[in-house]
mmCIF file of C-alpha atoms and ligand atoms in Angstrom:
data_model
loop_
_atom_site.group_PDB
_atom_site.id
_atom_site.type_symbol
_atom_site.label_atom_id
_atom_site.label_comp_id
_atom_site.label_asym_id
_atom_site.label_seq_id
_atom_site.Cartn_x
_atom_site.Cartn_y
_atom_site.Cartn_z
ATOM 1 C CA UNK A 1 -7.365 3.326 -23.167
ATOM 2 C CA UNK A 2 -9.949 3.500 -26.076
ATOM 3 C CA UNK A 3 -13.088 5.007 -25.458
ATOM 4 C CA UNK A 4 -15.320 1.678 -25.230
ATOM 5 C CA UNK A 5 -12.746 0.543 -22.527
ATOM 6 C CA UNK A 6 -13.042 3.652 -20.817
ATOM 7 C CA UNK A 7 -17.182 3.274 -20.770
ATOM 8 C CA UNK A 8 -16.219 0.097 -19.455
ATOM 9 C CA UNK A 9 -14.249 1.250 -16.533
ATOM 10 C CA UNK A 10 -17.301 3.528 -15.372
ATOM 11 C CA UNK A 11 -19.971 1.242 -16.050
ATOM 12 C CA UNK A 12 -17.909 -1.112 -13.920
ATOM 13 C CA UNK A 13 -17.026 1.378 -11.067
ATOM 14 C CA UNK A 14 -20.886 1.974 -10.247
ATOM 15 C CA UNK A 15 -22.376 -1.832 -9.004
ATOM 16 C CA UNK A 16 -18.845 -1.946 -6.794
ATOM 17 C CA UNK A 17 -19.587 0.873 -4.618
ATOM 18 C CA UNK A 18 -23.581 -0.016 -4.135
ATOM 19 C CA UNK A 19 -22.867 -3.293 -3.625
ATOM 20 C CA UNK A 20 -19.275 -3.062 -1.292
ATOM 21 C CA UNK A 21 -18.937 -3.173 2.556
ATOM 22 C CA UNK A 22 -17.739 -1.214 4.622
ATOM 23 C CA UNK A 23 -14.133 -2.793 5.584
ATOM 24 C CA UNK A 24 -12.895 0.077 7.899
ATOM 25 C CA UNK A 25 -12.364 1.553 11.179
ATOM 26 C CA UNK A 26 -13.647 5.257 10.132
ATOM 27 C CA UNK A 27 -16.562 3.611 8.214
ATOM 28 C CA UNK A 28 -16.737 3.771 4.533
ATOM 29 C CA UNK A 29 -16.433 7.020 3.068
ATOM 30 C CA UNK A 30 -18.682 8.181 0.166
ATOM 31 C CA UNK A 31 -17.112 7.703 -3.742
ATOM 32 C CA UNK A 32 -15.086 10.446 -4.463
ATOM 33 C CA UNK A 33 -17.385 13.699 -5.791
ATOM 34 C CA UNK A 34 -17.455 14.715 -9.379
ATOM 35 C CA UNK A 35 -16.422 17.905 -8.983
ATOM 36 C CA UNK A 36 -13.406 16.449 -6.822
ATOM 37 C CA UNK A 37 -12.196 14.862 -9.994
ATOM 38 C CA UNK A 38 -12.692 17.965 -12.062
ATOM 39 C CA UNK A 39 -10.759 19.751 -9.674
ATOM 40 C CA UNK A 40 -7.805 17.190 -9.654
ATOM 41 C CA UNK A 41 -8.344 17.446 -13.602
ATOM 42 C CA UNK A 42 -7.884 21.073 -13.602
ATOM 43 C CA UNK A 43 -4.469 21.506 -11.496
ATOM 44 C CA UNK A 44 -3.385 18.461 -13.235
ATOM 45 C CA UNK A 45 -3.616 20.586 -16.381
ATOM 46 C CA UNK A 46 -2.759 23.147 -15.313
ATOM 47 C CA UNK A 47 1.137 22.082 -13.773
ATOM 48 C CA UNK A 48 3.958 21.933 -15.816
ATOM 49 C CA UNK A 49 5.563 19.154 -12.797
ATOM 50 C CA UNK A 50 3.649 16.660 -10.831
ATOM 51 C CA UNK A 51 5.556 15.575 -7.645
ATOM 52 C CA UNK A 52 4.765 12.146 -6.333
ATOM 53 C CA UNK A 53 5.152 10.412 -3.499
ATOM 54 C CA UNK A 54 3.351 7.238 -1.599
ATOM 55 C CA UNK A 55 3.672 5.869 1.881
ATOM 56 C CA UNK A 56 7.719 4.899 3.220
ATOM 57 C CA UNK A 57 8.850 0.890 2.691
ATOM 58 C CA UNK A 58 6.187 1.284 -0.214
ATOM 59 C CA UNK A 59 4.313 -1.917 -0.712
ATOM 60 C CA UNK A 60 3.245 -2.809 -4.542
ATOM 61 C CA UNK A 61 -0.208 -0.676 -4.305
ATOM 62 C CA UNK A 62 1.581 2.005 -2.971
ATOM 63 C CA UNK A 63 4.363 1.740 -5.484
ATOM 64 C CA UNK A 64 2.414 0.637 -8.652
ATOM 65 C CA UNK A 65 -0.665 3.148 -8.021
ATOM 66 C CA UNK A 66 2.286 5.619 -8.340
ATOM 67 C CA UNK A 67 4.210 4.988 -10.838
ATOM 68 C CA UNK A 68 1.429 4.065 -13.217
ATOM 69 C CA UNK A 69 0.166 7.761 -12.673
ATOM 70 C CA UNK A 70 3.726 8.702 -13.053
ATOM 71 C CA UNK A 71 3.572 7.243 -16.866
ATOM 72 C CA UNK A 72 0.246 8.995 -17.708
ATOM 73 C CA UNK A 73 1.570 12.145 -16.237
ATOM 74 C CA UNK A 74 4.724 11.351 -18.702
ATOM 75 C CA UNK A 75 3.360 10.859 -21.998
ATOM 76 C CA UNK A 76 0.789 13.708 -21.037
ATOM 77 C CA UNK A 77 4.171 15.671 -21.239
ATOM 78 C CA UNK A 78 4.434 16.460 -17.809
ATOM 79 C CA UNK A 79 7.788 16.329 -15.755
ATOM 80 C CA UNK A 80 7.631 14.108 -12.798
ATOM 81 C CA UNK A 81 9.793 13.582 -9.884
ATOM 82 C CA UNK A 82 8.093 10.377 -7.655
ATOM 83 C CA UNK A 83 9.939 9.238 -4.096
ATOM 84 C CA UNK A 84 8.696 8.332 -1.020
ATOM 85 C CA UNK A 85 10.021 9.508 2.348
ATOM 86 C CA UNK A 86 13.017 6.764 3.670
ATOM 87 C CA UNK A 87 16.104 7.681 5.448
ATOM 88 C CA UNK A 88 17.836 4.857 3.032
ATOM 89 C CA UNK A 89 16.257 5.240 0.329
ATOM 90 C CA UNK A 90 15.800 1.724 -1.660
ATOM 91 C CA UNK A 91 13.148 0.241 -3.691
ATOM 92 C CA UNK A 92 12.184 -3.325 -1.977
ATOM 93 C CA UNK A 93 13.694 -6.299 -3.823
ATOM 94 C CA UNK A 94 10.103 -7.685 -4.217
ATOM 95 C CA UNK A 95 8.967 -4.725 -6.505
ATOM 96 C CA UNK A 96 12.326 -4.190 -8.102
ATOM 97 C CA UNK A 97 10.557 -5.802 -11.060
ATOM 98 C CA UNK A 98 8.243 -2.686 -11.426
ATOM 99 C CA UNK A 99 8.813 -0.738 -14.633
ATOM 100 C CA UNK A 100 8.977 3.152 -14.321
ATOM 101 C CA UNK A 101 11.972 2.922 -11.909
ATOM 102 C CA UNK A 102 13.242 5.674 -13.857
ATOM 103 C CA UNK A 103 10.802 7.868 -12.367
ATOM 104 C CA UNK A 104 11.995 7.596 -9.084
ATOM 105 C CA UNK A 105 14.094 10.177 -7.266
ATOM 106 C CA UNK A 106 15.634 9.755 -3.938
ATOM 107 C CA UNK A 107 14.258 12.226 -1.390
ATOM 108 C CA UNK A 108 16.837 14.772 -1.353
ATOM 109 C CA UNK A 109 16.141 15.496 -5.120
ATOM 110 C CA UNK A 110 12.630 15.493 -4.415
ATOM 111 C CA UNK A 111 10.812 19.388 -5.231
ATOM 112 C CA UNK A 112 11.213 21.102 -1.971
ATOM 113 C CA UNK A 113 8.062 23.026 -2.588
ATOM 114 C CA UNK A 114 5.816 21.705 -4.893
ATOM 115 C CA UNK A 115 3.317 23.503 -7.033
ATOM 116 C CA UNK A 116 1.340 20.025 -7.305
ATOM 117 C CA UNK A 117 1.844 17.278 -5.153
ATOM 118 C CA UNK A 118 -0.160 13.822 -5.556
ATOM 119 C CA UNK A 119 0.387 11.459 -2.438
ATOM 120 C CA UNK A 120 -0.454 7.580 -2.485
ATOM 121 C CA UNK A 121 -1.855 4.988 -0.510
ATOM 122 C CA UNK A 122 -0.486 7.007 2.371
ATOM 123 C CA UNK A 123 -3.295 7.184 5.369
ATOM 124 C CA UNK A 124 -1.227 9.523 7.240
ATOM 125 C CA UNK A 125 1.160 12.843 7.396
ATOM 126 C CA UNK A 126 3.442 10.963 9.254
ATOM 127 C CA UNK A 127 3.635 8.060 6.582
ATOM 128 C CA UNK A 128 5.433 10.027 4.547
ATOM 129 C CA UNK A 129 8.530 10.259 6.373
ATOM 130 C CA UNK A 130 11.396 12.388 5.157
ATOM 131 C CA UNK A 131 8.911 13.726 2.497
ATOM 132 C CA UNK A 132 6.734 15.962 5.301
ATOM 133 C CA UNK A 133 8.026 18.958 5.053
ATOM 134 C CA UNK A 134 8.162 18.799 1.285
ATOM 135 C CA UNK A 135 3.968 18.524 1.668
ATOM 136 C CA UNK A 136 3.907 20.902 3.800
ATOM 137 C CA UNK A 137 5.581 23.280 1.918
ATOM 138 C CA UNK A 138 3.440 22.445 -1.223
ATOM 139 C CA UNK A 139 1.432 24.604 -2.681
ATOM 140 C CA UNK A 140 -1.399 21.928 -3.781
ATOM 141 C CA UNK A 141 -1.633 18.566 -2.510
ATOM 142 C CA UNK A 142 -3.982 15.527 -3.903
ATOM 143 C CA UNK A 143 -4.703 12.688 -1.524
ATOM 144 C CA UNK A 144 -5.345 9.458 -3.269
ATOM 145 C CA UNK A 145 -5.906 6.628 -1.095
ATOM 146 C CA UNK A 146 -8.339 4.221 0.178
ATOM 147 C CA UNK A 147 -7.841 3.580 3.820
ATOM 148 C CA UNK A 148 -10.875 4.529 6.067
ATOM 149 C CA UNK A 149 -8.427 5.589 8.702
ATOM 150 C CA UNK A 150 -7.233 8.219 6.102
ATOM 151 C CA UNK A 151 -6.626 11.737 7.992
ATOM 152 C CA UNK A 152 -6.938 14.165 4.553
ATOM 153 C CA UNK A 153 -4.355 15.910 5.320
ATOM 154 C CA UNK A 154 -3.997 17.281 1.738
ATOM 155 C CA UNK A 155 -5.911 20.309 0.029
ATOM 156 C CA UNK A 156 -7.725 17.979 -1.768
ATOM 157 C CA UNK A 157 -8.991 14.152 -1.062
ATOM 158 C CA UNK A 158 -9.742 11.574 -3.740
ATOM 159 C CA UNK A 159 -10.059 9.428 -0.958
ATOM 160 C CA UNK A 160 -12.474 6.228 -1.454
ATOM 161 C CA UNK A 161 -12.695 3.773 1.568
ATOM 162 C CA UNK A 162 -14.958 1.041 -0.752
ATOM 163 C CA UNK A 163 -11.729 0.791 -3.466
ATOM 164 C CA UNK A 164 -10.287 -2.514 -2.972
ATOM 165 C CA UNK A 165 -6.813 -0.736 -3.514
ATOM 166 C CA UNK A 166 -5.355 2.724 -4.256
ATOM 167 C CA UNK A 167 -4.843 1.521 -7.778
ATOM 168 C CA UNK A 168 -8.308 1.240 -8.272
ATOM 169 C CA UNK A 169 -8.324 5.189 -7.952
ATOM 170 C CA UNK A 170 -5.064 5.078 -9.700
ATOM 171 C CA UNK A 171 -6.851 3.355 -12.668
ATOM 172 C CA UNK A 172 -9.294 5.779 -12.180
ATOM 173 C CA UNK A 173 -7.417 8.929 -12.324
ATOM 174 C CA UNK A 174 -5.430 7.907 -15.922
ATOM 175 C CA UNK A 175 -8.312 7.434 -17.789
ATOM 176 C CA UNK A 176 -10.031 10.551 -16.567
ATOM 177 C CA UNK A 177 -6.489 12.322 -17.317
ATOM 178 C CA UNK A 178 -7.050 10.868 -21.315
ATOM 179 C CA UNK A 179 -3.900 8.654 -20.787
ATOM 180 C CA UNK A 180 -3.869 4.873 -22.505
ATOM 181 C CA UNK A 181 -4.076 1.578 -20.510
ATOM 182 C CA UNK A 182 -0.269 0.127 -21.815
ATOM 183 C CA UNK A 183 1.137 -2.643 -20.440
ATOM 184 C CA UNK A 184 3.887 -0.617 -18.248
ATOM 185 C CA UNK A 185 0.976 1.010 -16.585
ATOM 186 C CA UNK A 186 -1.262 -2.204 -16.250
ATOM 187 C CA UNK A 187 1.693 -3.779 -14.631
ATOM 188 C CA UNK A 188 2.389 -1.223 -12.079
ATOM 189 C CA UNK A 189 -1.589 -1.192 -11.587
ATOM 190 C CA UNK A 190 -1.713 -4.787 -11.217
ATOM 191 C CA UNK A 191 0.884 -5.073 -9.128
ATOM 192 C CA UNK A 192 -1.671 -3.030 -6.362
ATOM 193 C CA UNK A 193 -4.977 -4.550 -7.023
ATOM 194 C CA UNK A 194 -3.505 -8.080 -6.449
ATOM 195 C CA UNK A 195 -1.472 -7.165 -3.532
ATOM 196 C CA UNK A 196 -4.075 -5.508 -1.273
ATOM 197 C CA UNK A 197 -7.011 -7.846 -2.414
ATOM 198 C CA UNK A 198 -4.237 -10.709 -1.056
ATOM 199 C CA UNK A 199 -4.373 -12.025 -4.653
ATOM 200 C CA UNK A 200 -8.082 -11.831 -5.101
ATOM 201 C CA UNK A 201 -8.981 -13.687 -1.806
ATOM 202 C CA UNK A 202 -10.208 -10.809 0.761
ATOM 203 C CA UNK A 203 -13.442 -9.724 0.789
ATOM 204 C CA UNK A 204 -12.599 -6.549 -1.071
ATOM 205 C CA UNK A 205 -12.742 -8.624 -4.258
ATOM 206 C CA UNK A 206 -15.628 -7.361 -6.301
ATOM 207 C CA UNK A 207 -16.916 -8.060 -9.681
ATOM 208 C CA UNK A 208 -15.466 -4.616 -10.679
ATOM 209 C CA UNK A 209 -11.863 -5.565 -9.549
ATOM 210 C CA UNK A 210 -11.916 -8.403 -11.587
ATOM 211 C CA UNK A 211 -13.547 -6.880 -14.474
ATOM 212 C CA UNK A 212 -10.169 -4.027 -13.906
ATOM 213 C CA UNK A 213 -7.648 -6.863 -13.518
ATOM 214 C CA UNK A 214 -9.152 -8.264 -17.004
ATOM 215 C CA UNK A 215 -8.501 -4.792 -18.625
ATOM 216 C CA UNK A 216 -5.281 -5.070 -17.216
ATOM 217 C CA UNK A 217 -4.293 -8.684 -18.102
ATOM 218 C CA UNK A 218 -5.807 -7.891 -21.829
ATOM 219 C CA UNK A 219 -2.838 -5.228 -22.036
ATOM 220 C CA UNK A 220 -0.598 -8.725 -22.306
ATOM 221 C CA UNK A 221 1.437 -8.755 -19.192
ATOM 222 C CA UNK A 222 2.631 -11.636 -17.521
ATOM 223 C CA UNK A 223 0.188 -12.850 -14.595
ATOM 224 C CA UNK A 224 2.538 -15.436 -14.137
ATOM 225 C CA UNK A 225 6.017 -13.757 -13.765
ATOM 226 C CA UNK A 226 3.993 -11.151 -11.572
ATOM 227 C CA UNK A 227 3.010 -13.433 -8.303
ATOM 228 C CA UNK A 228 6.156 -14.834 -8.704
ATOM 229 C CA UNK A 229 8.221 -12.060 -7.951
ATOM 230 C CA UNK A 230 5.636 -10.621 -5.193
ATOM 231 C CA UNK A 231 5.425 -13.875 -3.636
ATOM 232 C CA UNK A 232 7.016 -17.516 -4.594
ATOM 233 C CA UNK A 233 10.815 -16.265 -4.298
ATOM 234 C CA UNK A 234 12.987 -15.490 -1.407
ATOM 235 C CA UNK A 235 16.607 -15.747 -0.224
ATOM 236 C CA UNK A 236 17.523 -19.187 1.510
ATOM 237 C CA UNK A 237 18.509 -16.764 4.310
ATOM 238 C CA UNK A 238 14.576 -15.868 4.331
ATOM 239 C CA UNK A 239 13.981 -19.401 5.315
ATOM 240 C CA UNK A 240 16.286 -19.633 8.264
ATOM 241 C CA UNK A 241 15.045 -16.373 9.551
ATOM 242 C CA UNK A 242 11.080 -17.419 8.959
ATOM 243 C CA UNK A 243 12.632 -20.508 10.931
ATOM 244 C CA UNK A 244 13.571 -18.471 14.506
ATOM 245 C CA UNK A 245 9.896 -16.294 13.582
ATOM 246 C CA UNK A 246 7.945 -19.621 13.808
ATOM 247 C CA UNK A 247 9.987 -21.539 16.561
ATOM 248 C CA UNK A 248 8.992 -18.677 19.370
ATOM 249 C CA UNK A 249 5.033 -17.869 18.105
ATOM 250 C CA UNK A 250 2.574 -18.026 20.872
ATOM 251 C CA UNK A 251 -0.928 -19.105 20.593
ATOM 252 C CA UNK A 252 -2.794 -16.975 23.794
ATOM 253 C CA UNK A 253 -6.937 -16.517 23.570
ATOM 254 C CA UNK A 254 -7.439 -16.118 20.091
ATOM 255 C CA UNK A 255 -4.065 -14.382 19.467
ATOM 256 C CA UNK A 256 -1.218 -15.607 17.371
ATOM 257 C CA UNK A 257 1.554 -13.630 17.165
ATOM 258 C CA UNK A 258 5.553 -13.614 17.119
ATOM 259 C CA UNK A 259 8.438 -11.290 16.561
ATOM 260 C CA UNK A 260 11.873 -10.894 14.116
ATOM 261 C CA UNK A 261 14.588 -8.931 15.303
ATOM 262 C CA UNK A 262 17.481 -6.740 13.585
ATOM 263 C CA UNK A 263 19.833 -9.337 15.098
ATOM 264 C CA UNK A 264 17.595 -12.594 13.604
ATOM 265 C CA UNK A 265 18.300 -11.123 10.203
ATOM 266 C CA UNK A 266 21.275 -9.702 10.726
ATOM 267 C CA UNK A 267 22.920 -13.396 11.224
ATOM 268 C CA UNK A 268 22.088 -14.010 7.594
ATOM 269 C CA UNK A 269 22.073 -10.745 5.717
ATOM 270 C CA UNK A 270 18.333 -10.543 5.205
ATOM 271 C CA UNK A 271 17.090 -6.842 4.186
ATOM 272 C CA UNK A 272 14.118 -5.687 6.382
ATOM 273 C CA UNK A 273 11.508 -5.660 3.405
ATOM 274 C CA UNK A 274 12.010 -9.645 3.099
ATOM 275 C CA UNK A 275 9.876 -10.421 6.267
ATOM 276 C CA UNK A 276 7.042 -8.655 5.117
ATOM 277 C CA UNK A 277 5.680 -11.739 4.343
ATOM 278 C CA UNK A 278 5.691 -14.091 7.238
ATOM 279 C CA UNK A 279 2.280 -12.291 8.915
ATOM 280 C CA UNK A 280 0.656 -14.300 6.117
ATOM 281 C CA UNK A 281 2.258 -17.771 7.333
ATOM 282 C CA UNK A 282 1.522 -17.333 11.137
ATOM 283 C CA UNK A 283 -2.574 -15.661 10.262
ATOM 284 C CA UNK A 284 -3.213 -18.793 9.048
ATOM 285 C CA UNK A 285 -3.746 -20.577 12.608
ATOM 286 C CA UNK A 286 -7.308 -21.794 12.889
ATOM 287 C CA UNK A 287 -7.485 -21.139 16.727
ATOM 288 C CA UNK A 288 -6.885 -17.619 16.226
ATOM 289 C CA UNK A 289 -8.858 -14.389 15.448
ATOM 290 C CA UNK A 290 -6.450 -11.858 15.346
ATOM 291 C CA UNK A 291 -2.590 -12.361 14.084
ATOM 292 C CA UNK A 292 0.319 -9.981 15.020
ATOM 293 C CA UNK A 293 4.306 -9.998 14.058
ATOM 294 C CA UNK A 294 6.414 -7.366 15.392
ATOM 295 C CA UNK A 295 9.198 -6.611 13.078
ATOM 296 C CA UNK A 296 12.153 -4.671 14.103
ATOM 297 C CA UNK A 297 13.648 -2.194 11.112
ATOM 298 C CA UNK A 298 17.144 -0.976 10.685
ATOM 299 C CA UNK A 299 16.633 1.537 13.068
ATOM 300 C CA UNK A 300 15.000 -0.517 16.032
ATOM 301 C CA UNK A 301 11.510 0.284 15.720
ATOM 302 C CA UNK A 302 9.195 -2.396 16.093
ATOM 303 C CA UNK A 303 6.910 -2.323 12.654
ATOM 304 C CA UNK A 304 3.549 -3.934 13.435
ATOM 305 C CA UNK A 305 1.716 -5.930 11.557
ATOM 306 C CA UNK A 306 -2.165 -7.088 12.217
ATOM 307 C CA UNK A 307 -4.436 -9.157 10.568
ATOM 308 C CA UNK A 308 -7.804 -10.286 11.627
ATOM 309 C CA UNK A 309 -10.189 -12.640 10.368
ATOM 310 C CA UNK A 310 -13.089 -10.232 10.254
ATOM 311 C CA UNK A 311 -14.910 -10.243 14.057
ATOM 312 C CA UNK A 312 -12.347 -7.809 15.632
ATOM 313 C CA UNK A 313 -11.656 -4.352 13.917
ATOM 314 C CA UNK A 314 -7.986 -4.228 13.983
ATOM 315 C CA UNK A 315 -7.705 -0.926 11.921
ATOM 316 C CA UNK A 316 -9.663 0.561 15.206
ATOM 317 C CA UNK A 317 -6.634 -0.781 17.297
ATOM 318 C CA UNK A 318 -4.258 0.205 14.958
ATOM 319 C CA UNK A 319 -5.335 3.880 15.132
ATOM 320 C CA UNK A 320 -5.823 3.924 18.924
ATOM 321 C CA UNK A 321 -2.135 2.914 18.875
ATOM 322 C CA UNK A 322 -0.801 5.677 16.725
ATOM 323 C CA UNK A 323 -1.297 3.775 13.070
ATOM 324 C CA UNK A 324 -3.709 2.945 10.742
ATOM 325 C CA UNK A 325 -4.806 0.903 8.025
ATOM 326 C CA UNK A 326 -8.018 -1.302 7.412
ATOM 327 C CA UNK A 327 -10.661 -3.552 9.668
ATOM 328 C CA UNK A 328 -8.746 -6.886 8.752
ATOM 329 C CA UNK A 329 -5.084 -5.310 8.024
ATOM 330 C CA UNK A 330 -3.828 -2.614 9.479
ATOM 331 C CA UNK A 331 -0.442 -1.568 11.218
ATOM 332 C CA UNK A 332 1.559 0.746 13.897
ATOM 333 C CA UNK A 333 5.184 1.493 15.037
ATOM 334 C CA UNK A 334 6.338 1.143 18.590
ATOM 335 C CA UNK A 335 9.485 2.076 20.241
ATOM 336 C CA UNK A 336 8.796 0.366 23.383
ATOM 337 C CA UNK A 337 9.624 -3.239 23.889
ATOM 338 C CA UNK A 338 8.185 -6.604 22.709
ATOM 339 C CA UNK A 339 6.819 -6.913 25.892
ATOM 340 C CA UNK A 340 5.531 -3.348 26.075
ATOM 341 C CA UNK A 341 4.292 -3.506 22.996
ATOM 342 C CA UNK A 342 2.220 -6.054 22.986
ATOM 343 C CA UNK A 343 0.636 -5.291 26.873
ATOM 344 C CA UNK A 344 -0.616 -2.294 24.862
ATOM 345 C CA UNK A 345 -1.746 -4.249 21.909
ATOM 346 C CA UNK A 346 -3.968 -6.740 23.879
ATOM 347 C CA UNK A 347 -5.116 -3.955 26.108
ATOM 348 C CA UNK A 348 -6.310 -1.877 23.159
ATOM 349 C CA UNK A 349 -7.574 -5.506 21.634
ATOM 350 C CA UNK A 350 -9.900 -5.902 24.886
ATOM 351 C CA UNK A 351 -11.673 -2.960 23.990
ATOM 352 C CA UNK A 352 -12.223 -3.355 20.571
HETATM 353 P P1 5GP B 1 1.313 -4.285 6.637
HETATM 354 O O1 5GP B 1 1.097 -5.088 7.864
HETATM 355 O O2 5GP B 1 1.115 -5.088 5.384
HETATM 356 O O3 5GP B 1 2.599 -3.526 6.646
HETATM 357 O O4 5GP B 1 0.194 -3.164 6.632
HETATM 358 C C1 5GP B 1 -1.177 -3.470 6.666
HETATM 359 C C2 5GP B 1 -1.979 -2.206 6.548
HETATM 360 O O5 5GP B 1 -1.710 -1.347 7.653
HETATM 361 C C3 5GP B 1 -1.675 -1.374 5.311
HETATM 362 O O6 5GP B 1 -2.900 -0.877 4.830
HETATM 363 C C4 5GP B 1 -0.801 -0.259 5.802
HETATM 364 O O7 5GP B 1 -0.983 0.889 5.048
HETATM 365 C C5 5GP B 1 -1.241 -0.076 7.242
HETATM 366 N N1 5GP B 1 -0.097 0.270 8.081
HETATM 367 C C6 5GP B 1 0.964 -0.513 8.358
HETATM 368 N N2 5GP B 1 1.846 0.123 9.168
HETATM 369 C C7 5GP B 1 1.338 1.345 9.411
HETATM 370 C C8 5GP B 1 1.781 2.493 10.165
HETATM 371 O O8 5GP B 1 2.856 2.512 10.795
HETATM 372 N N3 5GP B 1 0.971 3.588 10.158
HETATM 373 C C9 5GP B 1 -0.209 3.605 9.457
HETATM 374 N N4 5GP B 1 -0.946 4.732 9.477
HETATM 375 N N5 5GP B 1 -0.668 2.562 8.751
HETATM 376 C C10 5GP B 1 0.089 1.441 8.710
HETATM 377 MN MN1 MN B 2 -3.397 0.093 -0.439
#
């Protein structure tokens, strides 16, 4: 970046915060400390390897806010190793388009003890799956992230609840670390801000992310070709499967919710990460609050997804059920049945 777009990106930073909301469980957590930043600056310097990692099935803010740190930390002449913790380890189709791939190292090749680890977007120990013991056995380890439910569970937190996305921090974080805004990195960053804002529709959407996403855009990259691979192209398979999703959702009390199985996708081939999507068909019913689909992975677990439409905290149920995430998105894993699972979900939903 060059020093007037730098000024830009602080003057920009400051009317966010006073003027954001709190959109969490945990309540919104303070901007991240000066001295916080100096710190990260220091061991930063300081390392001749950075090891990365974000959250496991890595969605584009996890992904992007990574590997866009992962290019600063580059051309900075740093050696970087960046992974995230899944048994089969495979980038999802959607954000195949991502450049940086490069950087990425399955999670057997991944530093078993780091001298500086940098974790993204991940609210949890547990979300970084086979990668926990790596952390663990790290010597230092930066939290980045912005979910309220975060646990800071590292040995130091740039952890900011009012960012509308970890790539907001991300963002943050290169130009502090000197590094220029190219269009590699503004792709990777954009590819965060416009996934968790849900393109620039959720309340999260401040003046300051869109005066980021113009820095971004001004780098040259392709708006266009970007929201089509995130979101206007699927298998044909993806429609038959969306097709079973849709013909069994119930409507109960303000709840919409329906389930895929392994088997459902299965029938046609369909990879788990292509029914991420299909929580933002069914949270679209006008009868109901609060929107839930269960999808079962490759190993049987049920991966839940929640959405609500602002009156009922779902990040607070989410946590109460052993996950996490925000008040109007958040998410859990059960290994109990449909049925099971979602007798606990509307139990915990009563109380919230
Ligand atoms: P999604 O439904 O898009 O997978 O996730 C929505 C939000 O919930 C994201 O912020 C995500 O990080 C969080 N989330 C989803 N699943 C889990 C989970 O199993 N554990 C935790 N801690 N957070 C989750
Ligand atoms: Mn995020």
């Amino acid at each position: 970046m060059t020093p007037d777009v730098r000024d830009e990106a602080r003057r920009a930073d400051r009317p966010a915060r006073a003027e954001s909301r709190d959109e969490g469980g945990g309540g919104p957590r303070s901007a991240i400390a000066e001295a916080d930043w100096d710190r990260a600056l220091r061991l930063i310097s300081a390392a001749d390897e950075v090891a990365l990692s974000c959250h496991v099935t890595p969605d584009g803010d996890a992904l992007g806010s990574m590997l866009a740190v992962g290019f600063a930390l580059r051309s900075l002449g740093k050696r970087v190793a960046a992974s995230f913790g899944d048994r089969h380890f495979a980038v999802p189709r959607l954000l195949r388009f991502l450049p940086g791939q490069d950087l990425l190292v399955p999670p057997e090749e991944f530093p078993a003890e780091p001298a500086l680890m940098i974790t993204f977007d991940s609210s949890t120990f547990e979300r970084l799956g086979l990668l926990r013991a790596n952390t663990a056995a790290a010597r230092e380890v930066i939290v980045v992230d912005h979910h309220p439910s975060n646990e800071g569970f590292g040995t130091l937190s740039l952890i900011d609840s009012t960012a509308a996305a970890t790539a907001v921090l991300a963002e943050q974080l290169i130009y502090r670390l000197g590094g220029r805004l190219d269009r590699d990195i503004a792709t990777c960053l954009y590819a965060g801000l416009v996934t968790d804002t849900g393109s620039f529709r959720h309340s999260s959407t401040t003046p300051a992310v869109h005066q980021m996403a113009a820095r971004l855009v001004a780098t040259g990259l392709r708006t266009d070709e970007i929201a089509r691979e995130l979101w206007d192209r699927s298998p044909f398979s993806y429609l038959k499967v969306l097709a079973g999703a849709l013909e069994r959702v119930m409507l109960e009390d303000g709840l919409v919710w329906t389930y895929v199985t392994r088997v459902d996708r299965a029938a046609y081939g369909l990879p788990y990460s292509e029914v991420e999507g299909i929580i933002d068909i069914v949270r679209r019913t006008d009868e109901a609050e609060v929107a839930v689909v269960l999808k079962e992975d490759d190993q049987g677990a049920w991966q839940v997804s929640t959405r609500s439409k602002g009156a009922v905290d779902v990040g607070a149920v989410c946590v109460a059920l052993g996950g996490g995430g925000h008040h109007n998105a958040a998410g859990y894993t059960s290994h109990d049945s449909v049925e099971e699972t979602m007798a606990a979900f509307r139990r915990e939903l009563g109380k919230a």
